[in-house]
Amino acid sequence: VRTGEEAGHGIGGTAEMVSCQVVMDALERIAPKRLAEDWDNPGLLVGAPDQDVRRILVCLDVSDSVVEYAIRSGADMIVAHHPLIFKGLKKIRTDLPLGRRLQQLLKNDIAVAAAHTNLDIAVGGVNDVLATAIGLFKLSTFVIASQSPDGTVESMGRMGRLPAPMTVRDFAQQVRKALPTEHVRLVDAGARPVRKVALCSGSGAEFIHKAAFMGADVYVTGDVKYHEAQQAVELGMHVIDAGHFGTEFPVVAVLRERLSQELAEAKGQVDVIAD
């Protein structure tokens, strides 16, 4: 999905730019870094806060094709869901994929930022977008990530309900049609109708027991392994594995729009496109 240019934004225009820090401040309002898990690596990963940004490319992963598209489209910054740099680097080998990508990004002066588990947890983030896409309402917390002194609870994943009960096979079809995937994997636990749904975007099989304990009829996530599927059946709960990509990619268009809105009042102009 590549949007932005078709709205009349030309490459290499003369609009006044904003700083990378202005973009990072907007991203902080959308997905505060304090929400991120301790093991995560969100934030500005390549570049400097004071560098100029005229065009931002929003994506799920900073792949070779995304870097090539960023260069081709004149992007000064990439905002991704998955961090380009996750673990500590001891060397940068430009004959290997990550080193080659870093070389291209630095050579073309393209900054890179990530909003990962903070965007999963944030209100209006990955899990809320997924829940809305597959038809859930009355959303509530699932796996508590943090609780502030004022009682505000932040959650990894969501619980929600369908307007009316469905068979799990009908719901699986609804999920497949709603997401960018050609198929989903269904773990059918029997004749149990589906009304209460738990979900966790990306790779959330570790929360199967939690979903069953909270009374979910079905759990929607990705990257479910064989024995994890068996556990769900033993617990009497259906599982729909819609894939890591399928459950997360819908947030890209939403993040592009929200960044555009946040930056609309900035002193300077910036195009936000998506890949």
Coordinates of C-alpha atoms in Angstrom, one line a residue:
V1 CA 0.0 0.0 0.0
R2 CA 1.7 3.2 -1.1
T3 CA -0.3 6.4 -0.4
G4 CA 0.5 10.1 -0.2
E5 CA 1.9 10.8 -3.7
E6 CA -1.5 10.1 -5.3
A7 CA -2.9 12.9 -3.1
G8 CA -0.9 15.4 -5.2
H9 CA 2.4 15.4 -3.2
G10 CA 5.3 15.8 -5.6
I11 CA 8.8 14.5 -4.8
G12 CA 11.4 17.1 -4.0
G13 CA 9.0 20.0 -3.4
T14 CA 10.0 23.3 -1.9
A15 CA 7.9 23.1 1.3
E16 CA 9.6 24.1 4.5
M17 CA 10.7 21.0 6.5
V18 CA 10.3 20.1 10.1
S19 CA 12.9 18.6 12.4
C20 CA 13.1 14.9 13.2
Q21 CA 12.5 15.8 16.8
V22 CA 9.1 17.3 15.9
V23 CA 8.2 14.0 14.3
M24 CA 9.4 12.1 17.3
D25 CA 7.3 14.3 19.6
A26 CA 4.2 13.6 17.4
L27 CA 5.0 9.8 17.6
E28 CA 5.3 10.2 21.4
R29 CA 1.8 11.6 21.6
I30 CA 0.5 8.7 19.6
A31 CA 2.5 5.9 21.3
P32 CA 4.3 7.0 24.4
K33 CA 7.7 5.3 24.9
R34 CA 6.9 4.7 28.6
L35 CA 4.4 2.0 27.4
A36 CA 7.0 -0.1 25.8
E37 CA 8.1 -3.4 27.3
D38 CA 11.5 -3.4 29.0
W39 CA 13.0 -5.7 26.3
D40 CA 11.9 -3.5 23.4
N41 CA 13.9 -1.0 21.4
P42 CA 11.5 1.8 20.2
G43 CA 12.5 5.4 19.5
L44 CA 14.9 7.1 17.1
L45 CA 17.3 4.3 15.9
V46 CA 19.1 6.0 13.0
G47 CA 19.7 9.7 12.4
A48 CA 19.7 12.8 14.6
P49 CA 16.9 14.8 16.2
D50 CA 17.9 18.0 14.5
Q51 CA 17.9 16.7 10.9
D52 CA 15.3 18.0 8.5
V53 CA 12.4 15.9 7.4
R54 CA 10.1 16.7 4.5
R55 CA 8.7 13.3 3.8
I56 CA 8.0 10.3 6.1
L57 CA 7.5 6.7 5.0
V58 CA 5.4 4.6 7.4
C59 CA 5.8 0.8 7.2
L60 CA 5.7 -2.4 9.2
D61 CA 9.3 -3.5 8.7
V62 CA 12.4 -1.8 7.4
S63 CA 13.2 -4.3 4.7
D64 CA 15.4 -3.9 1.6
S65 CA 12.4 -3.0 -0.5
V66 CA 11.2 -0.4 1.9
V67 CA 14.6 1.2 2.0
E68 CA 14.7 1.2 -1.8
Y69 CA 11.2 2.8 -1.9
A70 CA 12.2 5.4 0.7
I71 CA 15.2 6.4 -1.5
R72 CA 13.1 6.4 -4.6
S73 CA 10.3 8.5 -3.2
G74 CA 12.5 11.0 -1.5
A75 CA 11.7 10.1 2.1
D76 CA 13.9 11.7 4.8
M77 CA 12.6 9.5 7.5
I78 CA 11.1 6.0 8.0
V79 CA 8.7 5.3 10.9
A80 CA 8.3 1.5 11.4
H81 CA 6.5 -0.7 13.7
H82 CA 9.3 -3.3 14.1
P83 CA 12.6 -1.9 15.2
L84 CA 15.4 -2.0 12.6
I85 CA 18.0 -2.5 15.4
F86 CA 16.7 -4.8 18.1
K87 CA 19.8 -6.3 19.8
G88 CA 23.2 -4.7 20.4
L89 CA 25.4 -4.5 17.4
K90 CA 29.1 -5.5 17.7
K91 CA 29.9 -4.9 14.0
I92 CA 28.3 -3.5 10.9
R93 CA 29.0 -5.7 7.9
T94 CA 27.9 -4.1 4.8
D95 CA 28.0 -7.4 2.9
L96 CA 25.2 -8.7 5.2
P97 CA 21.5 -7.6 5.1
L98 CA 21.3 -5.3 8.2
G99 CA 24.7 -3.7 7.6
R100 CA 23.8 -3.1 3.9
R101 CA 20.5 -1.4 4.9
L102 CA 22.2 0.8 7.5
Q103 CA 24.8 1.8 4.9
Q104 CA 22.0 2.8 2.5
L105 CA 20.1 4.7 5.1
L106 CA 23.1 6.7 6.3
K107 CA 24.3 7.3 2.7
N108 CA 21.0 8.8 1.8
D109 CA 20.5 10.7 5.2
I110 CA 17.3 8.8 6.0
A111 CA 16.4 8.7 9.7
V112 CA 14.6 5.6 11.2
A113 CA 12.3 5.4 14.2
A114 CA 10.2 2.6 15.6
A115 CA 7.0 2.4 17.7
H116 CA 6.7 -1.3 18.7
T117 CA 5.2 -2.6 21.9
N118 CA 4.3 1.0 22.8
L119 CA 2.1 1.1 19.7
D120 CA 0.7 -2.3 20.5
I121 CA -0.4 -1.1 23.9
A122 CA -1.4 2.5 23.1
V123 CA -5.1 3.5 22.7
G124 CA -5.8 3.6 19.0
G125 CA -2.8 1.5 18.3
V126 CA -2.2 -2.0 16.7
N127 CA -4.6 -4.0 18.9
D128 CA -7.4 -1.4 18.8
V129 CA -7.1 -1.2 15.0
L130 CA -7.2 -5.0 14.7
A131 CA -10.2 -5.3 17.0
T132 CA -12.1 -2.7 15.0
A133 CA -11.2 -4.4 11.7
I134 CA -12.5 -7.8 12.7
G135 CA -15.8 -6.4 14.0
L136 CA -15.5 -6.2 17.8
F137 CA -17.1 -3.7 20.2
K138 CA -17.2 -3.1 23.9
L139 CA -13.4 -3.4 24.1
S140 CA -11.6 -3.9 27.4
T141 CA -8.1 -4.8 28.7
F142 CA -6.6 -8.2 28.2
V143 CA -3.0 -8.6 29.5
I144 CA -2.2 -5.7 31.9
A145 CA 1.0 -3.9 31.0
S146 CA 0.9 -1.1 33.5
Q147 CA -1.3 0.8 35.8
S148 CA -0.8 4.5 36.7
P149 CA -1.5 6.1 40.1
D150 CA -4.8 7.6 38.8
G151 CA -6.1 4.1 38.0
T152 CA -5.5 4.2 34.2
V153 CA -4.7 0.7 33.0
E154 CA -2.6 -0.1 29.9
S155 CA -3.1 -3.4 28.2
M156 CA -1.3 -5.7 25.7
G157 CA -4.1 -7.1 23.6
R158 CA -7.8 -6.5 23.9
M159 CA -11.0 -8.3 24.9
G160 CA -14.1 -7.6 22.9
R161 CA -17.5 -8.9 21.8
L162 CA -19.3 -9.6 18.6
P163 CA -22.8 -8.1 18.0
A164 CA -24.3 -11.6 17.9
P165 CA -23.0 -15.1 18.3
M166 CA -21.4 -16.8 15.3
T167 CA -19.9 -20.2 14.5
V168 CA -16.1 -20.2 14.7
R169 CA -15.9 -21.0 11.0
D170 CA -18.0 -18.0 10.1
F171 CA -15.9 -15.8 12.4
A172 CA -12.7 -17.2 10.9
Q173 CA -14.0 -16.2 7.4
Q174 CA -14.9 -12.7 8.7
V175 CA -11.4 -12.3 10.1
R176 CA -9.8 -13.5 6.9
K177 CA -11.8 -11.0 4.8
A178 CA -11.0 -8.2 7.1
L179 CA -7.2 -8.6 7.2
P180 CA -4.5 -8.5 4.5
T181 CA -4.1 -12.3 4.4
E182 CA -5.2 -15.0 1.9
H183 CA -5.9 -17.5 4.7
V184 CA -6.1 -18.0 8.4
R185 CA -5.3 -21.1 10.5
L186 CA -8.3 -22.3 12.6
V187 CA -7.9 -24.3 15.8
D188 CA -11.5 -25.6 16.2
A189 CA -12.3 -26.6 19.8
G190 CA -15.8 -28.0 19.0
A191 CA -19.3 -26.6 18.8
R192 CA -18.7 -23.6 21.1
P193 CA -20.3 -20.5 19.6
V194 CA -18.2 -17.3 19.4
R195 CA -19.3 -14.1 21.1
K196 CA -16.4 -13.1 23.4
V197 CA -13.1 -12.6 21.7
A198 CA -9.6 -12.1 23.0
L199 CA -6.8 -10.9 20.7
C200 CA -3.2 -10.0 20.6
S201 CA -1.6 -8.8 17.4
G202 CA 1.7 -10.2 16.2
S203 CA 2.9 -13.2 18.2
G204 CA 0.7 -13.7 21.2
A205 CA 0.5 -17.5 21.8
E206 CA 2.0 -17.1 25.2
F207 CA -1.3 -15.6 26.3
I208 CA -3.5 -18.6 25.3
H209 CA -4.1 -19.6 29.0
K210 CA -4.9 -16.0 29.9
A211 CA -7.5 -15.8 27.2
A212 CA -9.2 -19.0 28.2
F213 CA -9.1 -18.0 31.9
M214 CA -10.9 -14.7 31.0
G215 CA -13.6 -16.6 29.3
A216 CA -12.8 -16.0 25.6
D217 CA -14.6 -18.2 23.2
V218 CA -11.9 -17.6 20.6
Y219 CA -8.4 -16.1 20.7
V220 CA -7.1 -14.2 17.6
T221 CA -3.3 -13.8 17.2
G222 CA -0.4 -15.0 15.1
D223 CA 2.5 -17.4 15.1
V224 CA 0.7 -20.2 17.0
K225 CA 2.7 -23.4 17.2
Y226 CA 1.4 -27.0 17.2
H227 CA 1.6 -27.7 21.0
E228 CA 0.1 -24.2 21.8
A229 CA -2.8 -25.1 19.5
Q230 CA -3.3 -28.3 21.4
Q231 CA -3.3 -26.5 24.7
A232 CA -6.1 -24.2 23.4
V233 CA -8.2 -27.3 22.4
E234 CA -7.7 -28.8 25.8
L235 CA -8.9 -25.6 27.4
G236 CA -12.0 -25.6 25.2
M237 CA -11.2 -22.4 23.4
H238 CA -10.9 -21.8 19.6
V239 CA -7.9 -20.0 18.1
I240 CA -7.6 -18.1 14.9
D241 CA -4.0 -17.6 13.7
A242 CA -4.2 -14.8 11.2
G243 CA -0.4 -14.4 11.0
H244 CA 2.0 -11.9 12.4
F245 CA 1.8 -9.7 9.3
G246 CA -2.0 -10.0 8.9
T247 CA -2.7 -8.9 12.5
E248 CA -0.3 -6.0 12.5
F249 CA -0.2 -4.5 9.0
P250 CA -3.6 -2.7 9.2
V251 CA -2.0 -0.2 11.7
V252 CA 0.2 1.2 9.0
A253 CA -2.5 3.2 7.2
V254 CA -3.9 4.4 10.6
L255 CA -0.4 5.5 11.8
R256 CA 0.1 7.3 8.5
E257 CA -3.1 9.2 9.0
R258 CA -2.5 10.0 12.7
L259 CA 1.0 11.2 12.0
S260 CA -0.4 13.5 9.3
Q261 CA -2.9 14.9 11.7
E262 CA -0.4 15.4 14.5
L263 CA 2.0 17.2 12.2
A264 CA -0.6 19.3 10.5
E265 CA -0.1 22.2 13.0
A266 CA 3.7 22.0 12.9
K267 CA 5.8 24.9 11.7
G268 CA 6.7 23.5 8.4
Q269 CA 5.1 20.9 6.1
V270 CA 5.7 17.2 5.9
D271 CA 4.2 14.5 3.6
V272 CA 3.4 11.2 5.2
I273 CA 3.2 8.2 2.9
A274 CA 2.9 4.4 3.6
D275 CA 4.4 1.3 2.2

